[in-house]
Short mmCIF file of C-alpha atoms and ligand atoms in Angstrom, two decimals:
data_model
loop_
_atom_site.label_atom_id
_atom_site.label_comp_id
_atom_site.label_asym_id
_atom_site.label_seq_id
_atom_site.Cartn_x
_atom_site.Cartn_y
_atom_site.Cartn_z
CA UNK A 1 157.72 107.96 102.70
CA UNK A 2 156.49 109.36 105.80
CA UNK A 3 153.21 108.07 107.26
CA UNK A 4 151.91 109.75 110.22
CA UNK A 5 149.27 107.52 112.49
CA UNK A 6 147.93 108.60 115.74
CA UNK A 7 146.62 105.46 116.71
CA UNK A 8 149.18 103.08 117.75
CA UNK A 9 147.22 100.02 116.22
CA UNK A 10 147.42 101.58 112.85
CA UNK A 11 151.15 102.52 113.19
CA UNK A 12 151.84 98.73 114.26
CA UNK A 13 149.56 97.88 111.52
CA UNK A 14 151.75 99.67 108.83
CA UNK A 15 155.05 98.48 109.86
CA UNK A 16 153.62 94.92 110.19
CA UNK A 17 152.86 95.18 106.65
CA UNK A 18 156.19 96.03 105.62
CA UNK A 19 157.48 93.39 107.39
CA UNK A 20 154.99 90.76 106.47
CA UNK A 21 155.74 91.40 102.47
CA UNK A 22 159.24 91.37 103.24
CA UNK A 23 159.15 88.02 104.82
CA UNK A 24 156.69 86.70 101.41
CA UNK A 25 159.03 88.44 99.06
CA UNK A 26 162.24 86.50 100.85
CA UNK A 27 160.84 83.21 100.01
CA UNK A 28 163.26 80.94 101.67
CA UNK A 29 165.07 83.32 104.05
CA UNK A 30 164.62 86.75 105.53
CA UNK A 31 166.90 89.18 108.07
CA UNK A 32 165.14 91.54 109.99
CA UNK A 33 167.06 94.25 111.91
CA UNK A 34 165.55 94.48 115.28
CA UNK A 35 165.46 97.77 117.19
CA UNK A 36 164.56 97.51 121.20
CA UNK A 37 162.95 100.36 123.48
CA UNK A 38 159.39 101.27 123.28
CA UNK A 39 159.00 102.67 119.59
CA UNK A 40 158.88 99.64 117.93
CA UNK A 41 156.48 97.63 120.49
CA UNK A 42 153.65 98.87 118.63
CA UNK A 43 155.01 96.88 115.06
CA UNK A 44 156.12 93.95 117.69
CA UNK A 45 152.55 93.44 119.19
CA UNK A 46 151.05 93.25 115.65
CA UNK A 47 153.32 90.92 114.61
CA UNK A 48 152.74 88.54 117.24
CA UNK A 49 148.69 88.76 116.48
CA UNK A 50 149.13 88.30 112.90
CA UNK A 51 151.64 85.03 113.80
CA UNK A 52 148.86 83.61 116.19
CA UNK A 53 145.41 84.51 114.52
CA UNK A 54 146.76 84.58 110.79
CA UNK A 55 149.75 82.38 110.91
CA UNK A 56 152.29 84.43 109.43
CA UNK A 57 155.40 82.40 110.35
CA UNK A 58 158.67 83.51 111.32
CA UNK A 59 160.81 79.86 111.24
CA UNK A 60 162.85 81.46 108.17
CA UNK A 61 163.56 84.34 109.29
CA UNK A 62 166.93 85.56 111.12
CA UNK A 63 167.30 88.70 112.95
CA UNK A 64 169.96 90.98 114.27
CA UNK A 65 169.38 93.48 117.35
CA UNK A 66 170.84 96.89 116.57
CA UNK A 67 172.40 97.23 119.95
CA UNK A 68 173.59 96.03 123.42
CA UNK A 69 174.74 97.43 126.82
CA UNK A 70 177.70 96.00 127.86
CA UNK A 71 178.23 94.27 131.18
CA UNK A 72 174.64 93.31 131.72
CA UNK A 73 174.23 89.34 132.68
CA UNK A 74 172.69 86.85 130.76
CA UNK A 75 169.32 86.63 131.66
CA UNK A 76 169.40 90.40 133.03
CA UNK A 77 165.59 91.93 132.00
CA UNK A 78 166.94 94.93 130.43
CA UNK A 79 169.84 93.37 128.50
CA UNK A 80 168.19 93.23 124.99
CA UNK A 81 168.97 90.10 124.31
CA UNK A 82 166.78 89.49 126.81
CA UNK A 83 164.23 92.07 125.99
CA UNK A 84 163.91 91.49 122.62
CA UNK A 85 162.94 87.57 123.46
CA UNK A 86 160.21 88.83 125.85
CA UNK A 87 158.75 91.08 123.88
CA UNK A 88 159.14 90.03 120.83
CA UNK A 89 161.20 87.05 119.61
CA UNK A 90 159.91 84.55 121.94
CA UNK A 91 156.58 84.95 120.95
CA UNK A 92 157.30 83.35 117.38
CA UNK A 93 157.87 80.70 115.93
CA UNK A 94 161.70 81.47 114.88
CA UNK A 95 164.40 79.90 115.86
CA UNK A 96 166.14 80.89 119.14
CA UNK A 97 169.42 80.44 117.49
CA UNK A 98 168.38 83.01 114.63
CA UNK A 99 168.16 85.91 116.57
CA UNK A 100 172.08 87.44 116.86
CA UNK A 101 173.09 90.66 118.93
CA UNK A 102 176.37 92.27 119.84
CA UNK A 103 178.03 89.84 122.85
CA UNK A 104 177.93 92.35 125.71
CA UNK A 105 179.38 90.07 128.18
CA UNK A 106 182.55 89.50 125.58
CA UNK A 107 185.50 90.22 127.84
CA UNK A 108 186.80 92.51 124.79
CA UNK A 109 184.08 94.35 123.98
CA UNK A 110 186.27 95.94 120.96
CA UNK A 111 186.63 92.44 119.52
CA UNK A 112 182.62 91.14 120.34
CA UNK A 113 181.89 94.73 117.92
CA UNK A 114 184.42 93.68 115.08
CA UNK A 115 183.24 90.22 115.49
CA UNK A 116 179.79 91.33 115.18
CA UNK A 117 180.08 93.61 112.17
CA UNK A 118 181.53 90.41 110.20
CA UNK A 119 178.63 88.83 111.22
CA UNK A 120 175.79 90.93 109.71
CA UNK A 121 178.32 91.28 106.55
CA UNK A 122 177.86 87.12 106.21
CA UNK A 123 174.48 87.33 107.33
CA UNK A 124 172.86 90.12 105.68
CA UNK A 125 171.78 91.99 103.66
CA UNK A 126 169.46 92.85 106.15
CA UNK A 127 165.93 93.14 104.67
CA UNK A 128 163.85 95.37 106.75
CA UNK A 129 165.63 97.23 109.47
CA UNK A 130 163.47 98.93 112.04
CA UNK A 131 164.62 101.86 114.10
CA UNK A 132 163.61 104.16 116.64
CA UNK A 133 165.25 107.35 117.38
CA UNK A 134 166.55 109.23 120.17
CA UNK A 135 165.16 112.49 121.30
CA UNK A 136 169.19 113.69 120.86
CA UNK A 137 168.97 112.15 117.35
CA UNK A 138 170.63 108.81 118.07
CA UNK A 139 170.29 106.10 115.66
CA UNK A 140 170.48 102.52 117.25
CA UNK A 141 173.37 104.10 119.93
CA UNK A 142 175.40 106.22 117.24
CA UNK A 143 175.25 109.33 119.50
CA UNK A 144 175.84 112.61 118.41
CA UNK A 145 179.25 112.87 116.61
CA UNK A 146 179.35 109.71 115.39
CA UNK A 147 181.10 108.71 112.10
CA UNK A 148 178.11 109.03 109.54
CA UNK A 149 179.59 105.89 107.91
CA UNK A 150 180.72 104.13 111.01
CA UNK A 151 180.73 100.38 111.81
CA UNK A 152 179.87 98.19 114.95
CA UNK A 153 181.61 99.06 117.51
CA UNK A 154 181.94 99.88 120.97
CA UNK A 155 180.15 103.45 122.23
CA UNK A 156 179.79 105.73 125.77
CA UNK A 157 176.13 106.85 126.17
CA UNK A 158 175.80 110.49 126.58
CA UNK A 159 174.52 111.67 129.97
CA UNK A 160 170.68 112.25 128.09
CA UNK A 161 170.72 108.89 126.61
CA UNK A 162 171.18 107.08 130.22
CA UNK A 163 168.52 109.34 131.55
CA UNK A 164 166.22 109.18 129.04
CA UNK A 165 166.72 105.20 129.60
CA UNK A 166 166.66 105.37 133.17
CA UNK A 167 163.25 104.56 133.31
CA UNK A 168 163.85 100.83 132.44
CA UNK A 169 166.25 100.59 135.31
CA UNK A 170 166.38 100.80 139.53
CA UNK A 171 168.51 104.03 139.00
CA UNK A 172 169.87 106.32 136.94
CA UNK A 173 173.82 104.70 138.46
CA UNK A 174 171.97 100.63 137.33
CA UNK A 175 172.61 102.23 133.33
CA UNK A 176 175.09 101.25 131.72
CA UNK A 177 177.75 103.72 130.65
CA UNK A 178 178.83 101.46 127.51
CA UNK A 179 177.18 99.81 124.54
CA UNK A 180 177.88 98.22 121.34
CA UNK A 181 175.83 99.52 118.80
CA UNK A 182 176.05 99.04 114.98
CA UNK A 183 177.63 101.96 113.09
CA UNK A 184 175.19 104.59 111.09
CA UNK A 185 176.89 102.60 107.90
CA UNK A 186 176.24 99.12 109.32
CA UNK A 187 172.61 99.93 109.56
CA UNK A 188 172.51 102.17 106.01
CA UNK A 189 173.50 98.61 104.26
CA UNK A 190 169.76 97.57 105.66
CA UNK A 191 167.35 97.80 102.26
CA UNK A 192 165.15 99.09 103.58
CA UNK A 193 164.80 101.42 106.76
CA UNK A 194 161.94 101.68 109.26
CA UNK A 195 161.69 104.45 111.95
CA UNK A 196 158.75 104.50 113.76
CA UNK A 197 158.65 107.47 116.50
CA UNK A 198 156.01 109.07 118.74
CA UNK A 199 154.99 111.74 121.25
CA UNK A 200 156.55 115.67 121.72
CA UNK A 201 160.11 114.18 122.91
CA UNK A 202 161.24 112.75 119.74
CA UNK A 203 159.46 116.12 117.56
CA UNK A 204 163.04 118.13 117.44
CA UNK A 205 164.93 114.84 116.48
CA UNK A 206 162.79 113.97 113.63
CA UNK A 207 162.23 117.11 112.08
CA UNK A 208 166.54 117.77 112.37
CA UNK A 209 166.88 113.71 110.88
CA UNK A 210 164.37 114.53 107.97
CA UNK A 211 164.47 117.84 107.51
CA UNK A 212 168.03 119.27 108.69
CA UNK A 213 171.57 119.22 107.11
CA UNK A 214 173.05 115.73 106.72
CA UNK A 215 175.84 115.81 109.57
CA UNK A 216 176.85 113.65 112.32
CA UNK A 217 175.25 116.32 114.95
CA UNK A 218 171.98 114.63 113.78
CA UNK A 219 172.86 110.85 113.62
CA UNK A 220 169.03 110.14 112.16
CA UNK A 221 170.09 112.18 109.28
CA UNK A 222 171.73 109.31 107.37
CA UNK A 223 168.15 108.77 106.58
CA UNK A 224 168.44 111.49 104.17
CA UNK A 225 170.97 109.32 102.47
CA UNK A 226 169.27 105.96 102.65
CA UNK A 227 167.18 104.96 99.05
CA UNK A 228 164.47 103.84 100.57
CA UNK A 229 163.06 104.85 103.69
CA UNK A 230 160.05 104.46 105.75
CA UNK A 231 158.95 106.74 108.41
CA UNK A 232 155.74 106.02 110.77
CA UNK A 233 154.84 108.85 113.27
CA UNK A 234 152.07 110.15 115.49
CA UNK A 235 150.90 113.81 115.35
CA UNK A 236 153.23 114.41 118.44
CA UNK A 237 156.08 113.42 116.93
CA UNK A 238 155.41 115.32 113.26
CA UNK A 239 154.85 118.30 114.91
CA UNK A 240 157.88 119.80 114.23
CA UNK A 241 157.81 118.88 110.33
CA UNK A 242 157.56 121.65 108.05
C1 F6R B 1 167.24 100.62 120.68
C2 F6R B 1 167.96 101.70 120.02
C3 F6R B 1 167.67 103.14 120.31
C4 F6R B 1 166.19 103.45 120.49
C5 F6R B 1 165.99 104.92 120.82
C6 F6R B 1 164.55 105.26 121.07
O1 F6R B 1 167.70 99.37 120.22
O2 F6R B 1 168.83 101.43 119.26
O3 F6R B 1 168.18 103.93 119.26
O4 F6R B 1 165.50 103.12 119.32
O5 F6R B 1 166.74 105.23 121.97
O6 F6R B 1 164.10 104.57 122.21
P1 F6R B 1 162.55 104.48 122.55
O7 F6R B 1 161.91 103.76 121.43
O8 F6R B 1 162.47 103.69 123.83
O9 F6R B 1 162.07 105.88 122.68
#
């Protein structure tokens, strides 16, 4: 399903929704897959008004982050960890200890990723996973090339990832070089995916993950795959869409 919004509000709105029935359907206990950067801050912000004004509450829910640079501190404001409890997590009611990302501080990274993957396997199924996409295609930090059925593990960002994520950083040097992200078949065991995306710099990358050959050149393509898929755009970003 592809739903295409041009007012943020509206595209929070929708996702919000989504979310909202999937934490009512879960009854006791629901895992959300959490995606950081600015795509999803739009679902995040709509989330938080519906928790304070209509009291939708998170204390059963559980949540894994898709992703996490490696070597950033504890407390650092771009590890997202950190960023996901500022913008989003800490604003709830859930429980600090429910919210689980890759350890980027592990001192074997290789080992944090396995250890990680096992998690989400005892953890999950992961209800509602949201995503955003890179304007080079990248799903959570499976860059181009990567294994369409990968697993969590550890990744080097491209040159055109750390740029494009300069902008949360001092420098383009302050990026890190390394992340662990879940694999394209970590995130495919999700139920159900979410990709929200908008403006001109993410048009190419959703019309090749929609609409282009299923291959690891286009990590989003595993969409194609997925049974049931969700995809909230603005005009921008649909404009390449046939
Ligand atoms: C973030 C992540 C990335 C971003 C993507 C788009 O956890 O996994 O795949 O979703 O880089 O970033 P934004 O939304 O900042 O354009």
């Amino acid at each position: 399903r592809v739903l295409i919004l041009d007012d943020a509000r509206e595209r929070g709105s929708a996702v919000a929704d989504i979310v909202a029935k999937a934490i009512g359907d879960g009854g006791g206990r629901t895992v959300l897959g959490l995606a950081t950067g600015s795509s999803p801050l739009p679902a995040y912000r709509e989330l938080i008004r519906r928790h304070r004004v209509e009291g939708l509450s998170f204390a059963r829910v559980s949540a894994y982050l898709l992703d996490e640079y490696i070597g950033l501190p504890d407390g650092h404001p771009q590890a997202y960890r950190e960023v996901i409890r500022r913008e989003f997590t800490g604003q709830l009611d859930i429980d600090p200890a429910a919210v689980h990302g890759p350890d980027g501080v592990h001192p074997e990274p290789a080992k944090a990723a396995v250890d990680y993957e096992r998690a989400l396997r005892t953890g999950g199924p992961v209800a509602v996973q949201l995503l955003g996409i890179g304007s080079n295609g990248h799903l959570g930090f499976n860059e181009p090339g990567s294994s369409l059925r990968s697993t969590t593990r550890v990744v080097a960002l491209t040159e055109r990832t750390r740029q494009d994520n300069a902008r949360f950083f001092r420098s383009l040097a302050a990026v890190p070089r390394r992340v662990i992200t879940q694999g394209l078949g970590t995130i495919g065991r999700a139920e159900h995916l979410v990709l929200m995306a908008a403006g001109a710099g993410k048009a190419a990358a959703v019309a090749a993950a929609l609409e282009g050959p299923l291959s690891a050149s286009c990590p989003g393509s595993v969409l194609q795959w997925h049974p049931r898929v969700t995809v909230v755009l603005d005009e921008a970003a649909a404009a390449e869409l046939r």
